[in-house]
PDB file of C-alpha atoms and ligand atoms in Angstrom:
ATOM      1  CA  MET A   1       0.000   0.000   0.000  1.00 52.00           C
ATOM      2  CA  ARG A   2       2.717   2.400   0.975  1.00 56.00           C
ATOM      3  CA  ARG A   3       4.605   1.730  -2.229  1.00 58.00           C
ATOM      4  CA  ILE A   4       1.539   2.589  -4.307  1.00 55.00           C
ATOM      5  CA  ILE A   5       1.132   5.962  -2.572  1.00 52.00           C
ATOM      6  CA  LEU A   6       4.793   6.758  -3.124  1.00 53.00           C
ATOM      7  CA  ALA A   7       4.515   5.898  -6.813  1.00 55.00           C
ATOM      8  CA  THR A   8       1.507   8.153  -7.178  1.00 51.00           C
ATOM      9  CA  LEU A   9       3.292  11.057  -5.534  1.00 51.00           C
ATOM     10  CA  LEU A  10       6.300  10.601  -7.777  1.00 51.00           C
ATOM     11  CA  SER A  11       4.234  10.638 -10.921  1.00 53.00           C
ATOM     12  CA  LEU A  12       2.505  13.827  -9.812  1.00 51.00           C
ATOM     13  CA  CYS A  13       5.853  15.497  -9.139  1.00 50.00           C
ATOM     14  CA  THR A  14       7.199  14.707 -12.570  1.00 51.00           C
ATOM     15  CA  LEU A  15       4.033  15.806 -14.351  1.00 51.00           C
ATOM     16  CA  ALA A  16       3.691  19.256 -12.833  1.00 50.00           C
ATOM     17  CA  PRO A  17       6.962  20.872 -13.956  1.00 51.00           C
ATOM     18  CA  ALA A  18       6.668  19.446 -17.458  1.00 50.00           C
ATOM     19  CA  ARG A  19       3.366  21.271 -17.945  1.00 51.00           C
ATOM     20  CA  ALA A  20       4.699  24.565 -16.638  1.00 53.00           C
ATOM     21  CA  GLU A  21       7.620  24.535 -19.060  1.00 54.00           C
ATOM     22  CA  ASP A  22       5.464  23.742 -22.026  1.00 58.00           C
ATOM     23  CA  PRO A  23       2.758  26.435 -22.320  1.00 68.00           C
ATOM     24  CA  ALA A  24       0.018  25.579 -24.752  1.00 72.00           C
ATOM     25  CA  PRO A  25       0.020  27.634 -27.963  1.00 80.00           C
ATOM     26  CA  ALA A  26      -2.670  30.296 -27.906  1.00 92.00           C
ATOM     27  CA  LEU A  27      -4.643  32.414 -30.330  1.00 94.00           C
ATOM     28  CA  GLN A  28      -2.792  35.469 -31.623  1.00 95.00           C
ATOM     29  CA  VAL A  29      -4.533  38.574 -32.896  1.00 96.00           C
ATOM     30  CA  THR A  30      -2.320  40.956 -34.865  1.00 95.00           C
ATOM     31  CA  GLY A  31      -2.580  44.005 -37.077  1.00 94.00           C
ATOM     32  CA  ALA A  32      -5.915  45.226 -35.692  1.00 95.00           C
ATOM     33  CA  TYR A  33      -6.906  48.526 -37.276  1.00 96.00           C
ATOM     34  CA  ALA A  34     -10.054  50.530 -37.793  1.00 95.00           C
ATOM     35  CA  SER A  35     -10.789  52.419 -40.951  1.00 89.00           C
ATOM     36  CA  VAL A  36     -11.190  56.166 -40.392  1.00 79.00           C
ATOM     37  CA  PRO A  37     -14.911  56.883 -40.619  1.00 78.00           C
ATOM     38  CA  ARG A  38     -16.117  59.923 -42.469  1.00 82.00           C
ATOM     39  CA  PRO A  39     -16.851  62.891 -40.180  1.00 80.00           C
ATOM     40  CA  ASN A  40     -19.977  62.251 -38.088  1.00 80.00           C
ATOM     41  CA  ALA A  41     -20.326  58.719 -39.432  1.00 84.00           C
ATOM     42  CA  PRO A  42     -22.256  56.616 -36.897  1.00 88.00           C
ATOM     43  CA  SER A  43     -20.339  53.433 -37.648  1.00 92.00           C
ATOM     44  CA  GLY A  44     -16.887  52.100 -38.429  1.00 93.00           C
ATOM     45  CA  ALA A  45     -15.178  48.833 -39.281  1.00 95.00           C
ATOM     46  CA  VAL A  46     -12.264  46.925 -37.741  1.00 97.00           C
ATOM     47  CA  TYR A  47      -9.952  44.485 -39.500  1.00 97.00           C
ATOM     48  CA  MET A  48      -7.331  42.098 -38.099  1.00 97.00           C
ATOM     49  CA  THR A  49      -5.520  38.805 -38.484  1.00 97.00           C
ATOM     50  CA  ILE A  50      -6.280  35.901 -36.141  1.00 97.00           C
ATOM     51  CA  GLU A  51      -3.810  33.022 -35.955  1.00 97.00           C
ATOM     52  CA  ASN A  52      -4.862  29.768 -34.355  1.00 97.00           C
ATOM     53  CA  PRO A  53      -1.754  27.617 -33.732  1.00 96.00           C
ATOM     54  CA  THR A  54      -3.719  25.189 -31.559  1.00 95.00           C
ATOM     55  CA  ALA A  55      -5.035  21.831 -32.719  1.00 95.00           C
ATOM     56  CA  THR A  56      -8.599  22.861 -31.887  1.00 96.00           C
ATOM     57  CA  ASP A  57     -11.053  24.634 -34.169  1.00 97.00           C
ATOM     58  CA  ASP A  58     -12.300  27.789 -32.510  1.00 98.00           C
ATOM     59  CA  ARG A  59     -14.996  30.331 -33.242  1.00 98.00           C
ATOM     60  CA  LEU A  60     -15.193  34.064 -32.694  1.00 98.00           C
ATOM     61  CA  LEU A  61     -18.586  34.385 -31.054  1.00 98.00           C
ATOM     62  CA  SER A  62     -18.960  38.040 -30.139  1.00 98.00           C
ATOM     63  CA  VAL A  63     -17.189  41.381 -29.980  1.00 98.00           C
ATOM     64  CA  SER A  64     -17.529  44.568 -27.988  1.00 98.00           C
ATOM     65  CA  ALA A  65     -15.683  47.864 -28.241  1.00 97.00           C
ATOM     66  CA  SER A  66     -15.076  50.647 -25.764  1.00 91.00           C
ATOM     67  CA  VAL A  67     -15.978  53.276 -28.371  1.00 95.00           C
ATOM     68  CA  ALA A  68     -19.213  51.830 -29.758  1.00 96.00           C
ATOM     69  CA  ALA A  69     -22.662  51.149 -28.369  1.00 96.00           C
ATOM     70  CA  LYS A  70     -22.649  47.856 -30.224  1.00 96.00           C
ATOM     71  CA  ALA A  71     -20.138  45.795 -32.154  1.00 97.00           C
ATOM     72  CA  MET A  72     -21.096  43.029 -34.552  1.00 97.00           C
ATOM     73  CA  LEU A  73     -19.504  40.446 -36.799  1.00 98.00           C
ATOM     74  CA  HIS A  74     -20.261  41.072 -40.451  1.00 97.00           C
ATOM     75  CA  THR A  75     -19.284  39.687 -43.778  1.00 96.00           C
ATOM     76  CA  SER A  76     -19.501  41.479 -47.107  1.00 93.00           C
ATOM     77  CA  SER A  77     -20.540  39.662 -50.201  1.00 88.00           C
ATOM     78  CA  LEU A  78     -21.635  40.414 -53.708  1.00 87.00           C
ATOM     79  CA  SER A  79     -25.372  40.017 -54.168  1.00 87.00           C
ATOM     80  CA  ALA A  80     -26.966  38.540 -57.288  1.00 88.00           C
ATOM     81  CA  ASP A  81     -27.477  42.020 -58.748  1.00 90.00           C
ATOM     82  CA  GLY A  82     -23.809  42.914 -58.249  1.00 89.00           C
ATOM     83  CA  MET A  83     -24.225  45.093 -55.159  1.00 89.00           C
ATOM     84  CA  MET A  84     -21.972  44.798 -52.110  1.00 86.00           C
ATOM     85  CA  GLN A  85     -24.047  43.823 -49.131  1.00 90.00           C
ATOM     86  CA  MET A  86     -23.295  43.065 -45.511  1.00 92.00           C
ATOM     87  CA  LEU A  87     -24.578  40.076 -43.638  1.00 94.00           C
ATOM     88  CA  ASP A  88     -24.526  39.371 -39.914  1.00 95.00           C
ATOM     89  CA  LEU A  89     -22.341  36.420 -38.981  1.00 96.00           C
ATOM     90  CA  SER A  90     -24.989  35.165 -36.598  1.00 93.00           C
ATOM     91  CA  GLU A  91     -23.172  31.861 -36.095  1.00 96.00           C
ATOM     92  CA  GLY A  92     -19.915  33.643 -35.359  1.00 97.00           C
ATOM     93  CA  LEU A  93     -16.709  33.464 -37.370  1.00 98.00           C
ATOM     94  CA  PRO A  94     -14.995  30.034 -37.640  1.00 98.00           C
ATOM     95  CA  ILE A  95     -11.302  30.088 -36.694  1.00 98.00           C
ATOM     96  CA  PRO A  96      -9.836  26.809 -38.026  1.00 98.00           C
ATOM     97  CA  ALA A  97      -7.130  24.949 -36.122  1.00 97.00           C
ATOM     98  CA  LYS A  98      -3.564  25.495 -37.366  1.00 97.00           C
ATOM     99  CA  GLY A  99      -4.841  28.287 -39.588  1.00 97.00           C
ATOM    100  CA  THR A 100      -4.928  32.035 -40.097  1.00 97.00           C
ATOM    101  CA  THR A 101      -8.184  33.935 -40.451  1.00 97.00           C
ATOM    102  CA  THR A 102      -8.033  37.428 -41.909  1.00 97.00           C
ATOM    103  CA  LEU A 103     -10.682  40.098 -41.437  1.00 97.00           C
ATOM    104  CA  ALA A 104     -10.304  42.483 -44.358  1.00 95.00           C
ATOM    105  CA  ARG A 105     -12.066  45.058 -46.480  1.00 91.00           C
ATOM    106  CA  GLY A 106     -14.760  43.585 -48.644  1.00 90.00           C
ATOM    107  CA  ALA A 107     -14.859  40.435 -46.512  1.00 94.00           C
ATOM    108  CA  ASP A 108     -15.298  39.558 -42.854  1.00 97.00           C
ATOM    109  CA  HIS A 109     -15.060  42.496 -40.449  1.00 97.00           C
ATOM    110  CA  VAL A 110     -16.090  43.823 -37.062  1.00 97.00           C
ATOM    111  CA  MET A 111     -18.740  46.515 -37.400  1.00 96.00           C
ATOM    112  CA  LEU A 112     -18.821  49.281 -34.815  1.00 96.00           C
ATOM    113  CA  MET A 113     -22.309  50.683 -34.450  1.00 94.00           C
ATOM    114  CA  GLY A 114     -23.133  53.877 -32.617  1.00 94.00           C
ATOM    115  CA  LEU A 115     -19.686  55.371 -32.107  1.00 93.00           C
ATOM    116  CA  SER A 116     -19.509  57.116 -28.746  1.00 92.00           C
ATOM    117  CA  ARG A 117     -16.830  59.501 -29.994  1.00 89.00           C
ATOM    118  CA  PRO A 118     -15.336  60.444 -33.345  1.00 88.00           C
ATOM    119  CA  LEU A 119     -12.445  58.187 -34.389  1.00 90.00           C
ATOM    120  CA  ALA A 120      -9.464  60.090 -35.711  1.00 90.00           C
ATOM    121  CA  ASP A 121      -6.359  58.815 -37.455  1.00 90.00           C
ATOM    122  CA  GLY A 122      -3.950  57.484 -34.829  1.00 92.00           C
ATOM    123  CA  ASP A 123      -6.555  56.959 -32.092  1.00 93.00           C
ATOM    124  CA  ARG A 124      -6.450  53.722 -30.154  1.00 95.00           C
ATOM    125  CA  PHE A 125      -9.180  51.795 -28.412  1.00 96.00           C
ATOM    126  CA  THR A 126      -9.742  48.348 -26.965  1.00 97.00           C
ATOM    127  CA  LEU A 127     -11.802  45.628 -28.578  1.00 98.00           C
ATOM    128  CA  ASP A 128     -12.941  42.580 -26.604  1.00 98.00           C
ATOM    129  CA  LEU A 129     -13.159  39.376 -28.610  1.00 98.00           C
ATOM    130  CA  THR A 130     -14.948  36.348 -27.144  1.00 98.00           C
ATOM    131  CA  PHE A 131     -13.944  32.978 -28.580  1.00 98.00           C
ATOM    132  CA  GLU A 132     -15.729  29.679 -28.002  1.00 97.00           C
ATOM    133  CA  THR A 133     -12.559  27.924 -26.822  1.00 96.00           C
ATOM    134  CA  ALA A 134      -9.933  30.608 -26.194  1.00 96.00           C
ATOM    135  CA  GLY A 135     -12.329  32.768 -24.175  1.00 96.00           C
ATOM    136  CA  LYS A 136     -11.910  36.507 -23.993  1.00 97.00           C
ATOM    137  CA  VAL A 137      -9.057  38.199 -25.863  1.00 97.00           C
ATOM    138  CA  VAL A 138      -8.550  41.965 -25.607  1.00 97.00           C
ATOM    139  CA  VAL A 139      -6.849  43.692 -28.537  1.00 96.00           C
ATOM    140  CA  ILE A 140      -5.723  47.277 -29.071  1.00 96.00           C
ATOM    141  CA  VAL A 141      -7.082  48.721 -32.294  1.00 96.00           C
ATOM    142  CA  THR A 142      -5.317  51.600 -34.052  1.00 95.00           C
ATOM    143  CA  VAL A 143      -7.379  53.935 -36.199  1.00 94.00           C
ATOM    144  CA  GLY A 144      -5.835  54.456 -39.599  1.00 91.00           C
ATOM    145  CA  GLU A 145      -6.119  53.526 -43.204  1.00 72.00           C
ATOM    146  CA  ALA A 146      -3.990  50.571 -44.178  1.00 63.00           C
ATOM    147  CA  ALA A 147      -4.341  51.769 -47.757  1.00 45.00           C
ATOM    148  CA  PRO A 148      -6.571  54.738 -48.581  1.00 42.00           C
ATOM    149  CA  VAL A 149      -9.378  53.656 -50.854  1.00 42.00           C
ATOM    150  CA  ALA A 150     -11.729  56.311 -52.168  1.00 40.00           C
ATOM    151  CA  ASP A 151     -15.225  55.241 -53.131  1.00 41.00           C
ATOM    152  CA  ALA A 152     -14.479  51.613 -52.428  1.00 42.00           C
ATOM    153  CA  PRO A 153     -17.292  49.142 -53.041  1.00 44.00           C
ATOM    154  CA  MET A 154     -17.235  48.404 -49.305  1.00 47.00           C
ATOM    155  CA  ASP A 155     -19.243  51.445 -48.268  1.00 45.00           C
ATOM    156  CA  HIS A 156     -20.446  51.557 -44.695  1.00 49.00           C
ATOM    157  CA  SER A 157     -22.901  54.324 -45.408  1.00 46.00           C
ATOM    158  CA  GLY A 158     -25.075  51.522 -46.770  1.00 43.00           C
ATOM    159  CA  HIS A 159     -25.893  50.368 -43.269  1.00 48.00           C
ATOM    160  CA  GLY A 160     -29.423  51.642 -43.481  1.00 42.00           C
ATOM    161  CA  THR A 161     -30.907  48.488 -42.039  1.00 43.00           C
ATOM    162  CA  HIS A 162     -29.040  48.840 -38.768  1.00 46.00           C
ATOM    163  CA  SER A 163     -30.502  51.091 -36.146  1.00 40.00           C
ATOM    164  CA  THR A 164     -27.977  53.244 -34.382  1.00 40.00           C
ATOM    165  CA  PRO A 165     -28.961  54.935 -31.150  1.00 44.00           C
TER     166      PRO A 165
HETATM  167 CU1   CU B   1     -20.384  45.897 -41.744  1.00 78.29          CU
END
């Protein structure tokens, strides 16, 4: 009996340090930026790159921003009549294992609705991302145009269906 207890203790001792030295890979969010909204625009969009080095598929479930009454996950797609339209990602955004997911203009993005203050070039604010597996990840978003695009098809003034307080 005593030998069994000793063996159990030994195995516990060898397991603990091994785990501490080998931290599990985690989600990485990089390059988060918000496009500069037009003056007095009620909404804005945020883009970023999400790397998932883990072996587990994850899902971005929800977002919230310190500068907006509401933040949502959207995707842009071309409708049958050739117009750019935005759709809610009501199921969240899949983040595949061992993969990189990019939120970019004309594609998936975080929509900021009801900006609480004007966003100017160079401003920074925090964005809370909630993932199914990774939990909450807070990222710093910098306001600025990655590449200025005038009259781009991705036009957020077309958000007429969204109510902004
Ligand atoms: Cu949108």
